[in-house]
Coordinates of C-alpha atoms and ligand atoms in Angstrom, one line a residue:
Chain J
M1 CA 11.8 -5.2 -17.6
A2 CA 10.5 -7.7 -15.1
A3 CA 7.3 -8.4 -17.1
T4 CA 7.0 -11.8 -18.7
A5 CA 7.0 -10.7 -22.4
G6 CA 6.0 -13.4 -24.8
T7 CA 5.0 -16.0 -22.3
R8 CA 1.4 -16.8 -21.8
K9 CA 1.1 -16.4 -18.1
L10 CA 1.6 -13.2 -16.3
N11 CA 3.9 -13.1 -13.3
A12 CA 2.2 -10.5 -11.2
H13 CA 4.9 -10.5 -8.5
A14 CA 7.5 -9.7 -11.1
V15 CA 5.3 -7.0 -12.7
R16 CA 4.7 -5.5 -9.3
A17 CA 8.4 -4.8 -8.8
D18 CA 8.1 -2.3 -11.6
F19 CA 5.7 -0.2 -9.6
P20 CA 7.4 2.0 -7.0
I21 CA 4.2 2.7 -5.1
F22 CA 4.3 -0.8 -3.6
E23 CA 7.6 -0.2 -1.8
Q24 CA 5.8 1.4 1.1
K25 CA 3.6 0.3 4.0
I26 CA 0.3 1.8 4.8
H27 CA -0.6 1.9 8.5
G28 CA 2.3 -0.5 9.0
K29 CA 0.8 -3.1 6.6
P30 CA 1.7 -4.0 3.1
L31 CA -0.4 -2.0 0.6
A32 CA -3.2 -4.0 -0.9
F33 CA -4.3 -1.6 -3.7
L34 CA -7.6 -2.7 -5.0
D35 CA -8.9 0.5 -6.6
S36 CA -7.3 0.4 -10.1
A37 CA -10.6 0.9 -11.8
A38 CA -10.6 4.5 -10.4
S39 CA -7.0 5.0 -11.5
S40 CA -4.0 2.7 -12.0
Q41 CA -0.6 2.8 -10.4
K42 CA 2.5 3.8 -12.5
P43 CA 5.4 1.7 -13.7
R44 CA 8.9 3.0 -13.4
Q45 CA 9.3 2.7 -17.2
M46 CA 6.5 5.2 -17.8
L47 CA 7.8 7.7 -15.1
E48 CA 11.3 7.5 -16.6
A49 CA 10.0 8.2 -20.1
M50 CA 8.4 11.4 -18.9
T51 CA 11.4 12.5 -17.0
T52 CA 13.7 11.8 -19.9
F53 CA 11.4 13.8 -22.2
Y54 CA 11.5 16.8 -19.9
E55 CA 15.2 16.5 -19.5
T56 CA 16.2 16.1 -23.1
S57 CA 13.4 16.9 -25.5
Y58 CA 11.1 19.5 -24.1
A59 CA 9.8 22.5 -26.0
N60 CA 6.5 23.4 -27.4
V61 CA 5.4 21.2 -30.3
H62 CA 4.7 22.0 -33.9
R63 CA 5.5 25.6 -33.7
G64 CA 9.3 25.7 -33.5
V65 CA 11.9 24.9 -36.2
Y66 CA 14.7 24.1 -33.7
V67 CA 15.9 20.7 -32.6
L68 CA 14.0 20.5 -29.3
A69 CA 10.7 21.4 -30.9
E70 CA 11.3 18.7 -33.5
R71 CA 12.0 16.2 -30.7
A72 CA 8.9 17.2 -28.7
T73 CA 6.8 17.0 -31.8
A74 CA 8.1 13.5 -32.6
G75 CA 7.3 12.5 -29.0
L76 CA 3.7 13.7 -29.3
E77 CA 3.1 12.2 -32.7
G78 CA 4.8 9.0 -31.8
A79 CA 2.4 8.6 -28.9
R80 CA -0.5 9.3 -31.2
E81 CA 0.6 6.4 -33.3
K82 CA 0.9 4.2 -30.2
V83 CA -2.7 5.0 -29.3
R84 CA -3.8 4.2 -32.8
A85 CA -2.1 0.8 -32.6
L86 CA -3.5 0.1 -29.2
I87 CA -7.1 0.3 -30.4
N88 CA -6.3 -0.7 -34.1
A89 CA -7.7 2.6 -35.5
P90 CA -7.3 2.9 -39.2
D91 CA -5.5 6.3 -39.1
A92 CA -3.5 8.2 -36.5
R93 CA -5.1 11.5 -37.6
E94 CA -8.3 10.2 -36.1
I95 CA -6.8 10.1 -32.6
I96 CA -7.6 13.2 -30.7
F97 CA -5.7 13.9 -27.5
V98 CA -8.0 15.2 -24.7
R99 CA -7.7 15.3 -20.9
N100 CA -9.6 12.1 -20.2
A101 CA -12.6 10.0 -21.3
T102 CA -15.0 12.5 -19.9
E103 CA -13.7 15.2 -22.1
A104 CA -13.7 12.8 -25.1
I105 CA -17.4 12.1 -24.6
N106 CA -18.2 15.7 -24.1
L107 CA -16.4 16.5 -27.4
V108 CA -18.7 14.1 -29.2
A109 CA -21.8 15.2 -27.3
Y110 CA -21.2 18.8 -28.1
S111 CA -19.6 18.8 -31.5
W112 CA -21.7 16.0 -33.0
G113 CA -24.8 16.3 -30.8
M114 CA -25.4 20.1 -30.9
N115 CA -25.6 20.0 -34.7
N116 CA -27.3 16.7 -35.2
L117 CA -29.9 16.3 -32.5
G118 CA -33.3 17.9 -32.3
P119 CA -36.9 17.4 -31.1
G120 CA -38.1 13.9 -31.7
D121 CA -34.6 12.5 -31.6
L122 CA -33.5 9.9 -29.1
V123 CA -30.2 9.2 -27.4
I124 CA -30.0 5.7 -25.8
V125 CA -27.6 5.1 -23.0
S126 CA -27.6 2.2 -20.5
E127 CA -28.3 1.9 -16.9
L128 CA -24.7 0.9 -16.4
E129 CA -23.2 4.2 -17.5
H130 CA -20.7 6.2 -15.6
H131 CA -22.0 9.7 -15.2
S132 CA -19.5 10.8 -17.8
N133 CA -21.4 8.9 -20.5
F134 CA -24.8 10.0 -19.3
V135 CA -24.7 13.6 -18.1
P136 CA -23.2 15.1 -21.3
W137 CA -26.0 13.4 -23.3
Q138 CA -28.7 14.5 -20.9
Y139 CA -27.3 18.1 -21.1
V140 CA -27.0 18.3 -24.9
A141 CA -30.4 16.6 -25.3
G142 CA -31.8 19.3 -23.0
K143 CA -30.3 22.0 -25.2
T144 CA -31.5 20.5 -28.5
G145 CA -34.9 19.1 -27.5
A146 CA -33.8 15.5 -27.9
R147 CA -34.7 12.9 -25.3
V148 CA -32.5 10.3 -23.5
A149 CA -33.7 6.8 -22.8
M150 CA -32.0 4.1 -20.7
L151 CA -31.4 0.5 -21.8
P152 CA -32.2 -1.5 -18.7
L153 CA -30.3 -4.3 -17.0
T154 CA -31.2 -7.9 -16.4
D155 CA -31.1 -9.3 -12.9
D156 CA -27.6 -10.7 -13.7
G157 CA -26.4 -7.1 -14.3
E158 CA -26.1 -7.4 -18.1
L159 CA -27.7 -5.2 -20.7
D160 CA -31.1 -6.3 -21.8
L161 CA -30.8 -6.1 -25.6
S162 CA -34.4 -7.4 -26.0
A163 CA -35.5 -4.0 -24.8
L164 CA -33.8 -2.1 -27.6
D165 CA -36.6 -2.3 -30.2
G166 CA -39.2 -1.1 -27.7
L167 CA -37.1 1.9 -26.8
A168 CA -36.7 2.8 -30.5
K169 CA -40.5 3.2 -30.8
D170 CA -40.2 6.4 -28.7
G171 CA -38.3 8.4 -31.1
N172 CA -35.8 8.7 -33.9
V173 CA -32.7 7.0 -32.5
K174 CA -29.6 9.1 -33.3
V175 CA -27.1 8.1 -30.7
V176 CA -26.4 4.9 -28.8
A177 CA -23.8 5.3 -26.1
T178 CA -22.6 2.6 -23.7
N179 CA -19.5 1.6 -21.9
H180 CA -17.5 -1.4 -23.0
V181 CA -16.9 -2.6 -19.5
S182 CA -18.9 -1.3 -16.5
N183 CA -16.7 0.4 -13.8
S184 CA -19.3 -0.5 -11.1
I185 CA -20.0 -4.2 -11.5
G186 CA -17.5 -5.3 -14.2
T187 CA -20.0 -6.4 -16.9
I188 CA -18.4 -6.8 -20.4
N189 CA -20.9 -5.4 -22.8
P190 CA -21.7 -6.9 -26.3
I191 CA -20.4 -3.9 -28.2
E192 CA -20.5 -5.5 -31.7
K193 CA -24.2 -6.2 -31.3
L194 CA -25.1 -2.8 -29.9
A195 CA -23.1 -1.0 -32.6
A196 CA -24.8 -3.1 -35.3
W197 CA -28.2 -2.4 -33.9
A198 CA -27.4 1.4 -33.7
H199 CA -26.4 1.4 -37.3
E200 CA -29.6 -0.3 -38.4
Q201 CA -31.4 2.6 -36.8
G202 CA -29.2 5.1 -38.6
A203 CA -27.6 6.1 -35.3
I204 CA -24.0 6.5 -34.4
F205 CA -22.5 4.3 -31.7
V206 CA -20.3 6.0 -29.0
C207 CA -18.2 3.6 -26.9
D208 CA -16.9 4.6 -23.5
G209 CA -13.7 2.5 -23.4
A210 CA -12.4 3.9 -20.1
Q211 CA -12.6 0.5 -18.4
S212 CA -11.9 -1.8 -21.3
A213 CA -8.8 -0.3 -23.0
P214 CA -6.6 -0.9 -19.9
H215 CA -7.6 -4.6 -19.7
L216 CA -8.6 -6.0 -23.1
A217 CA -7.1 -6.0 -26.6
I218 CA -9.2 -3.5 -28.5
D219 CA -10.0 -3.3 -32.2
V220 CA -12.4 -0.4 -32.9
Q221 CA -12.9 -1.6 -36.4
A222 CA -13.9 -5.1 -35.4
L223 CA -16.2 -3.7 -32.7
G224 CA -17.8 -1.5 -35.4
V225 CA -18.1 1.6 -33.2
D226 CA -18.0 5.2 -34.4
F227 CA -16.3 6.8 -31.4
F228 CA -14.1 5.3 -28.7
A229 CA -13.0 7.2 -25.5
I230 CA -10.1 6.3 -23.2
S231 CA -8.4 7.7 -20.2
G232 CA -4.6 7.4 -20.0
H233 CA -4.5 7.4 -16.2
K234 CA -6.4 4.1 -16.0
L235 CA -3.9 2.3 -18.2
C236 CA -0.6 3.1 -16.3
G237 CA -0.2 6.5 -18.0
P238 CA -0.1 9.9 -16.3
S239 CA -3.2 11.8 -15.3
G240 CA -4.3 14.7 -17.6
I241 CA -4.3 12.8 -20.9
G242 CA -6.9 10.7 -22.7
A243 CA -7.9 10.1 -26.3
L244 CA -10.9 10.1 -28.5
W245 CA -10.9 8.0 -31.6
G246 CA -13.6 8.9 -34.2
R247 CA -14.4 7.7 -37.7
G248 CA -12.6 10.1 -40.1
D249 CA -15.7 11.1 -42.1
L250 CA -17.6 11.9 -38.9
L251 CA -14.7 13.9 -37.5
Q252 CA -14.3 15.8 -40.8
A253 CA -17.9 16.8 -40.8
M254 CA -18.0 18.0 -37.2
E255 CA -17.4 21.4 -35.9
P256 CA -14.6 22.1 -33.4
F257 CA -15.1 21.6 -29.6
L258 CA -12.6 24.1 -28.3
T259 CA -11.2 26.9 -30.4
G260 CA -8.1 29.1 -30.2
G261 CA -4.4 28.5 -31.1
H262 CA -3.1 25.6 -33.1
M263 CA -6.5 24.3 -34.3
I264 CA -6.8 26.8 -37.2
S265 CA -5.9 26.9 -40.8
S266 CA -6.2 30.7 -41.3
V267 CA -7.5 33.5 -39.1
R268 CA -8.9 36.8 -40.3
L269 CA -11.2 39.2 -38.7
E270 CA -14.1 38.1 -40.9
K271 CA -13.5 34.4 -40.7
T272 CA -11.4 31.6 -39.3
T273 CA -11.0 28.3 -41.0
W274 CA -10.2 25.1 -39.1
G275 CA -7.0 23.0 -39.3
E276 CA -6.8 19.4 -40.5
L277 CA -7.4 16.4 -38.3
P278 CA -6.4 15.9 -35.6
H279 CA -5.5 19.6 -35.0
K280 CA -9.0 20.9 -35.5
F281 CA -9.9 19.3 -32.2
E282 CA -6.7 20.1 -30.3
A283 CA -6.8 23.8 -29.4
G284 CA -4.0 25.1 -27.3
T285 CA -0.7 23.6 -26.2
A286 CA -0.9 19.8 -26.1
P287 CA -0.2 17.6 -23.1
M288 CA 3.2 16.7 -24.6
A289 CA 5.0 15.0 -21.7
E290 CA 1.7 13.3 -20.7
A291 CA 1.4 11.9 -24.3
V292 CA 5.0 10.6 -24.1
G293 CA 4.1 8.9 -20.8
L294 CA 1.0 7.5 -22.2
G295 CA 3.0 6.1 -25.1
A296 CA 5.5 4.5 -22.7
A297 CA 2.6 3.0 -20.7
I298 CA 1.1 1.5 -23.8
D299 CA 4.5 0.0 -24.7
Y300 CA 4.7 -1.5 -21.2
L301 CA 1.3 -3.0 -21.3
Q302 CA 1.9 -4.5 -24.8
D303 CA 5.2 -6.0 -23.6
V304 CA 3.3 -7.8 -20.8
G305 CA 0.6 -8.6 -23.3
F306 CA -3.1 -7.8 -23.2
D307 CA -4.1 -11.5 -23.5
A308 CA -2.0 -12.3 -20.4
I309 CA -3.5 -9.3 -18.6
A310 CA -7.1 -10.2 -19.3
Q311 CA -6.4 -13.8 -18.3
H312 CA -4.7 -12.7 -15.1
E313 CA -7.6 -10.4 -14.1
H314 CA -10.1 -13.0 -15.0
E315 CA -8.4 -15.5 -12.6
L316 CA -8.3 -12.9 -9.9
A317 CA -12.0 -12.1 -10.3
A318 CA -12.9 -15.7 -10.0
Y319 CA -10.7 -16.1 -7.0
A320 CA -12.1 -13.0 -5.4
L321 CA -15.7 -14.1 -6.0
G322 CA -14.9 -17.4 -4.4
R323 CA -13.2 -15.9 -1.3
L324 CA -15.8 -13.2 -0.8
S325 CA -18.8 -15.4 -1.2
E326 CA -17.6 -17.3 1.9
V327 CA -18.1 -14.1 4.0
P328 CA -21.4 -14.3 5.9
G329 CA -23.9 -11.6 5.1
I330 CA -22.2 -10.5 1.8
T331 CA -24.1 -9.5 -1.3
L332 CA -22.1 -9.7 -4.6
Y333 CA -23.3 -7.7 -7.6
G334 CA -22.7 -8.3 -11.3
P335 CA -22.4 -11.2 -13.7
P336 CA -20.7 -14.5 -13.2
A337 CA -16.9 -14.6 -13.4
D338 CA -16.7 -15.7 -17.0
R339 CA -18.6 -12.7 -18.2
R340 CA -16.9 -9.9 -16.2
A341 CA -13.7 -8.0 -16.0
G342 CA -11.5 -7.7 -12.8
I343 CA -14.1 -5.7 -10.8
V344 CA -16.1 -7.0 -7.8
S345 CA -18.8 -5.0 -6.2
F346 CA -20.3 -6.0 -2.9
N347 CA -22.1 -5.0 0.3
L348 CA -22.0 -6.3 3.8
D349 CA -25.3 -6.7 5.6
G350 CA -25.9 -3.8 7.9
I351 CA -22.6 -2.1 7.4
H352 CA -22.2 1.0 5.2
P353 CA -19.5 0.9 2.5
H354 CA -17.8 4.0 4.0
D355 CA -17.3 2.1 7.2
V356 CA -16.1 -1.0 5.4
A357 CA -13.6 0.9 3.4
Q358 CA -12.4 2.9 6.4
I359 CA -11.7 -0.1 8.5
L360 CA -10.1 -1.9 5.6
D361 CA -7.8 1.2 5.1
M362 CA -6.6 0.7 8.6
Q363 CA -5.5 -2.7 7.5
G364 CA -3.7 -1.4 4.5
V365 CA -6.4 -2.3 2.0
A366 CA -7.6 0.4 -0.4
I367 CA -11.0 -0.2 -2.0
R368 CA -13.6 2.2 -3.3
A369 CA -16.8 2.9 -1.4
G370 CA -19.6 5.0 -2.9
H371 CA -21.8 5.2 -6.0
H372 CA -18.8 5.0 -8.4
C373 CA -20.4 7.9 -10.4
C374 CA -23.2 5.5 -11.3
Q375 CA -26.2 6.8 -9.4
P376 CA -28.8 5.4 -11.9
L377 CA -27.2 1.9 -11.5
M378 CA -27.2 2.2 -7.6
H379 CA -30.8 3.2 -7.8
K380 CA -31.5 0.0 -9.9
L381 CA -29.6 -2.1 -7.4
G382 CA -31.6 -0.5 -4.6
V383 CA -28.6 0.7 -2.7
A384 CA -27.0 4.1 -2.1
A385 CA -23.5 2.8 -2.5
T386 CA -21.4 -0.4 -2.8
N387 CA -17.9 -1.5 -2.0
R388 CA -15.7 -2.2 -5.0
A389 CA -12.5 -4.0 -5.4
S390 CA -10.8 -3.8 -8.8
F391 CA -7.7 -5.5 -10.1
Y392 CA -4.9 -4.9 -12.6
L393 CA -1.8 -6.6 -13.9
Y394 CA 0.1 -5.9 -10.7
T395 CA -2.6 -7.3 -8.4
V396 CA -1.6 -10.5 -6.5
Q397 CA -3.8 -13.1 -4.8
E398 CA -2.4 -12.1 -1.4
E399 CA -4.1 -8.7 -1.7
I400 CA -7.4 -10.4 -2.2
D401 CA -6.7 -12.6 0.9
Q402 CA -5.9 -9.4 2.8
L403 CA -9.3 -8.0 1.7
A404 CA -11.2 -11.1 2.7
D405 CA -9.5 -11.3 6.1
G406 CA -10.1 -7.5 6.5
L407 CA -13.9 -8.0 6.0
Y408 CA -14.0 -10.4 8.9
T409 CA -12.4 -7.7 11.0
V410 CA -14.9 -5.2 9.8
Q411 CA -17.7 -7.5 11.0
K412 CA -16.0 -8.0 14.4
V413 CA -15.9 -4.2 14.9
F414 CA -19.6 -4.0 14.1
A415 CA -20.6 -7.2 15.9
Chain T
M1 CA -6.6 -0.1 16.5
F2 CA -10.1 0.7 15.3
D3 CA -11.0 2.3 18.7
D4 CA -10.1 5.7 17.4
M5 CA -12.8 6.1 14.9
Y6 CA -15.2 3.4 15.8
R7 CA -15.5 4.2 19.5
E8 CA -18.2 2.4 21.6
V9 CA -20.3 5.5 21.8
I10 CA -20.4 5.9 18.0
L11 CA -21.3 2.3 17.5
D12 CA -24.0 2.6 20.2
H13 CA -25.6 5.6 18.5
Y14 CA -25.4 3.8 15.1
K15 CA -27.1 0.7 16.4
N16 CA -29.6 2.5 18.6
P17 CA -30.1 5.9 17.0
R18 CA -31.9 8.5 19.1
G19 CA -34.6 10.4 17.3
H20 CA -34.8 8.0 14.4
G21 CA -38.1 8.2 12.6
T22 CA -40.3 10.9 11.1
L23 CA -42.9 13.5 12.2
D24 CA -46.3 13.5 10.5
D25 CA -46.8 17.3 10.5
P26 CA -43.4 18.8 11.1
D27 CA -42.9 22.6 11.6
A28 CA -39.7 22.4 9.7
H29 CA -38.3 19.8 7.3
A30 CA -35.5 19.3 4.8
D31 CA -33.9 16.5 2.8
G32 CA -30.1 16.4 2.5
Q33 CA -27.7 14.5 0.4
N34 CA -24.0 13.8 0.4
P35 CA -23.0 13.9 -3.3
L36 CA -19.8 12.1 -2.6
C37 CA -21.5 8.9 -1.5
G38 CA -25.2 9.4 -2.3
D39 CA -26.2 9.1 1.4
E40 CA -29.5 10.7 2.3
V41 CA -31.0 12.2 5.5
S42 CA -34.3 13.8 6.1
I43 CA -34.8 16.0 9.2
Y44 CA -38.2 16.8 10.8
V45 CA -38.6 19.4 13.5
A46 CA -41.4 20.2 16.0
F47 CA -41.3 23.5 17.9
G48 CA -42.7 24.1 21.3
E49 CA -45.5 26.5 22.2
D50 CA -43.4 29.6 21.7
G51 CA -42.8 28.5 18.1
E52 CA -39.1 29.1 18.5
T53 CA -37.8 26.4 20.8
I54 CA -37.1 23.0 19.4
D55 CA -39.3 20.4 21.1
E56 CA -38.3 17.4 19.0
V57 CA -36.1 16.4 16.1
K58 CA -36.5 13.2 14.1
F59 CA -34.4 11.9 11.3
S60 CA -34.6 9.2 8.7
G61 CA -32.4 8.1 5.8
R62 CA -29.4 5.9 5.2
G63 CA -25.8 6.5 5.8
C64 CA -22.6 5.3 7.3
A65 CA -21.9 4.9 11.1
I66 CA -20.4 8.3 11.3
S67 CA -23.2 10.2 9.6
Q68 CA -25.9 8.2 11.5
A69 CA -24.2 8.5 14.9
A70 CA -23.5 12.2 14.4
T71 CA -27.2 12.9 13.4
S72 CA -28.4 10.8 16.4
M73 CA -26.2 12.9 18.8
L74 CA -27.4 16.0 17.1
T75 CA -31.0 15.3 17.9
E76 CA -30.1 15.1 21.6
M77 CA -28.0 18.2 21.5
V78 CA -30.5 20.6 19.9
A79 CA -33.7 19.8 21.9
G80 CA -34.6 22.8 24.0
R81 CA -32.6 25.3 21.9
T82 CA -34.2 27.9 19.7
A83 CA -34.0 27.9 15.9
V84 CA -31.7 30.9 16.0
Q85 CA -29.3 29.3 18.4
V86 CA -29.1 26.1 16.3
A87 CA -28.6 28.1 13.2
A88 CA -25.5 29.6 14.9
L89 CA -24.4 26.3 16.3
D90 CA -20.7 25.9 15.6
K91 CA -19.7 22.7 13.9
D92 CA -16.9 22.2 16.4
E93 CA -19.5 21.8 19.2
L94 CA -20.9 18.8 17.3
L95 CA -17.4 17.5 16.5
E96 CA -16.5 17.7 20.2
E97 CA -19.5 15.6 21.0
I98 CA -18.5 13.0 18.3
G99 CA -15.0 13.0 19.7
I100 CA -13.1 11.2 17.0
P101 CA -10.5 12.2 14.5
L102 CA -12.1 12.6 11.1
T103 CA -10.6 12.8 7.6
P104 CA -12.0 15.5 5.3
V105 CA -14.2 13.0 3.5
R106 CA -15.6 11.6 6.8
L107 CA -16.1 15.2 8.0
K108 CA -18.7 15.6 5.3
C109 CA -20.5 12.5 6.6
A110 CA -20.5 13.9 10.1
M111 CA -21.9 17.2 9.0
L112 CA -24.7 15.9 6.8
G113 CA -27.3 16.0 9.6
L114 CA -26.4 19.4 11.0
T115 CA -26.3 21.0 7.5
T116 CA -29.7 19.5 6.7
L117 CA -31.2 20.7 10.0
K118 CA -29.9 24.2 9.4
V119 CA -31.5 24.2 5.9
A120 CA -34.8 23.0 7.5
L121 CA -34.7 25.9 10.0
H122 CA -33.8 28.3 7.3
K123 CA -36.9 27.3 5.3
A124 CA -39.2 27.5 8.2
K125 CA -37.8 30.5 10.1
G126 CA -35.5 32.3 7.7
T127 CA -32.5 31.7 10.0
A128 CA -29.0 31.7 8.6
L129 CA -28.0 29.1 6.1
P130 CA -25.2 26.7 7.0
E131 CA -21.6 27.5 6.2
G132 CA -20.9 26.8 2.5
L133 CA -24.5 27.2 1.5
A134 CA -24.9 30.9 2.5
G135 CA -25.2 33.1 -0.5
F136 CA -26.9 30.5 -2.7
D137 CA -30.2 32.4 -3.0
D138 CA -31.6 30.3 -5.7
L139 CA -30.7 27.1 -4.0
D140 CA -33.3 24.4 -4.4
L141 CA -34.2 23.8 -0.8
S142 CA -36.9 21.2 -1.4
Ligands
LIG501 C1 -16.6 3.5 -17.4 C2 -16.0 4.8 -17.1 N1 -16.3 5.8 -18.0 C3 -15.7 7.0 -17.9 C4 -14.9 7.3 -16.8 C5 -14.4 8.7 -16.7 O1 -13.0 8.7 -16.7 P1 -12.2 10.1 -16.4 O2 -12.6 10.5 -15.1 O3 -10.8 9.7 -16.6 O4 -12.7 11.0 -17.5 C6 -14.6 6.3 -15.9 C7 -13.8 6.6 -14.7 O5 -14.0 6.3 -13.6 C8 -15.2 5.1 -16.1 O6 -15.0 4.1 -15.2

């Protein structure tokens, strides 16, 4: 383990050596991977945990009485406990494995929303939302007769909490749903305040933690939220697994999302009864190896330390904002460095993000160009798309230099 | 090293797009969107006296160099052709004109103008819908 466990400062060059992806060149250049907000790269430790599981412990979980089934079950349930600890949930039975944050939010929108929303009710989301925390609510509201309202942003790219009480006049607020960290512009949202306000209205608060869980120490109890959604692939885990945490009493009262095998208590022609938590929400064969990989990824991140990770990304964001602000004709979006995560969104005057990203790719720099699944936000910013560079524990300053140098080359091509 | 994709002719069409603008009272019109990036293009067509031959094509909207240059080239290519001919226009003909290697994502950029033009002609003249859209009878073609 090359990571700097126990020390305060993260050594990104040492961490990087754990990630095989960086052993290659792209277009003959070192890879500057600045798209971790879309998905993170994978450490060898996580990959090896999955391989070992497949090679030594693989069988279907829960159903078998033989040794391999017991090992596989232990792998899955061990991972559940690691997710619980990651976000300090009170009970591992409240951790539901899903495919990703999108599925986690859909689970809440359907299982809670379909039975608790109706005409006159209001779902409040924010202008910062990823489509995955907006479209499910819009869809379920459409089915139930409820309405969706959007909490606006200030010019600094932060949520305008002063607008909340005004929005609440338009209906009976039943759900408030926002992300913890914005994937487009890096804003860190005041979840405690939002959750407290939601509860004053008698509403539930649903937190999309897809961009916060990879980067910040999370305590769902201290945040005061009712649901919290994460994606494993964004925190060094494999694709195909995510988790939903929900308050036990709410999960108990909810109907299942998917039905079928494994989620039942008893099945008769006349009636089927549901299994206990978490099984009620986990129909079908679980993503076992993915869960083991996710657990190993969590171990890895905790070894490095979330405080060190957050500090490292914070320094990178400040450095990037400094370097990029020197580029002529650049517009930077989002809050000041001290109030944002490791995400920097920008546009170059007169040059479309697709073209910027394409020319950067030829220089070995991978960034995101597009609407980042945030069309309402792009609309607010008055653009169709932005460029986005995002950082993680393995990001080094040299990659940001490579980006800044690359932007000058982009401008030369278009001069 | 950037010469492959950002050839002089592409940059020229991007910086000085032909046919950029709108028509007040178009004979055919459609708005297109690339859902991958949110880029938008609107196409306006005026037919000649026979009501079949394209006299003029204008376009407006926002997009990357590839989509803007491709649409600009398209407006020059299709003038003087009939609606039926343009509906049958093979995408390779436009790609040849563009003349650069395109990745699958950038291919969508390059095709946005042509697809939108074919939709406009379909709405005005009932000509064939573009590849990939054919068969969507309840398509919202606004
Ligand atoms: C803030 C936010 N929410 C939700 C998601 C959806 O994650 P997934 O695609 O893994 O479901 C993302 C991913 O980009 C995100 O950034």
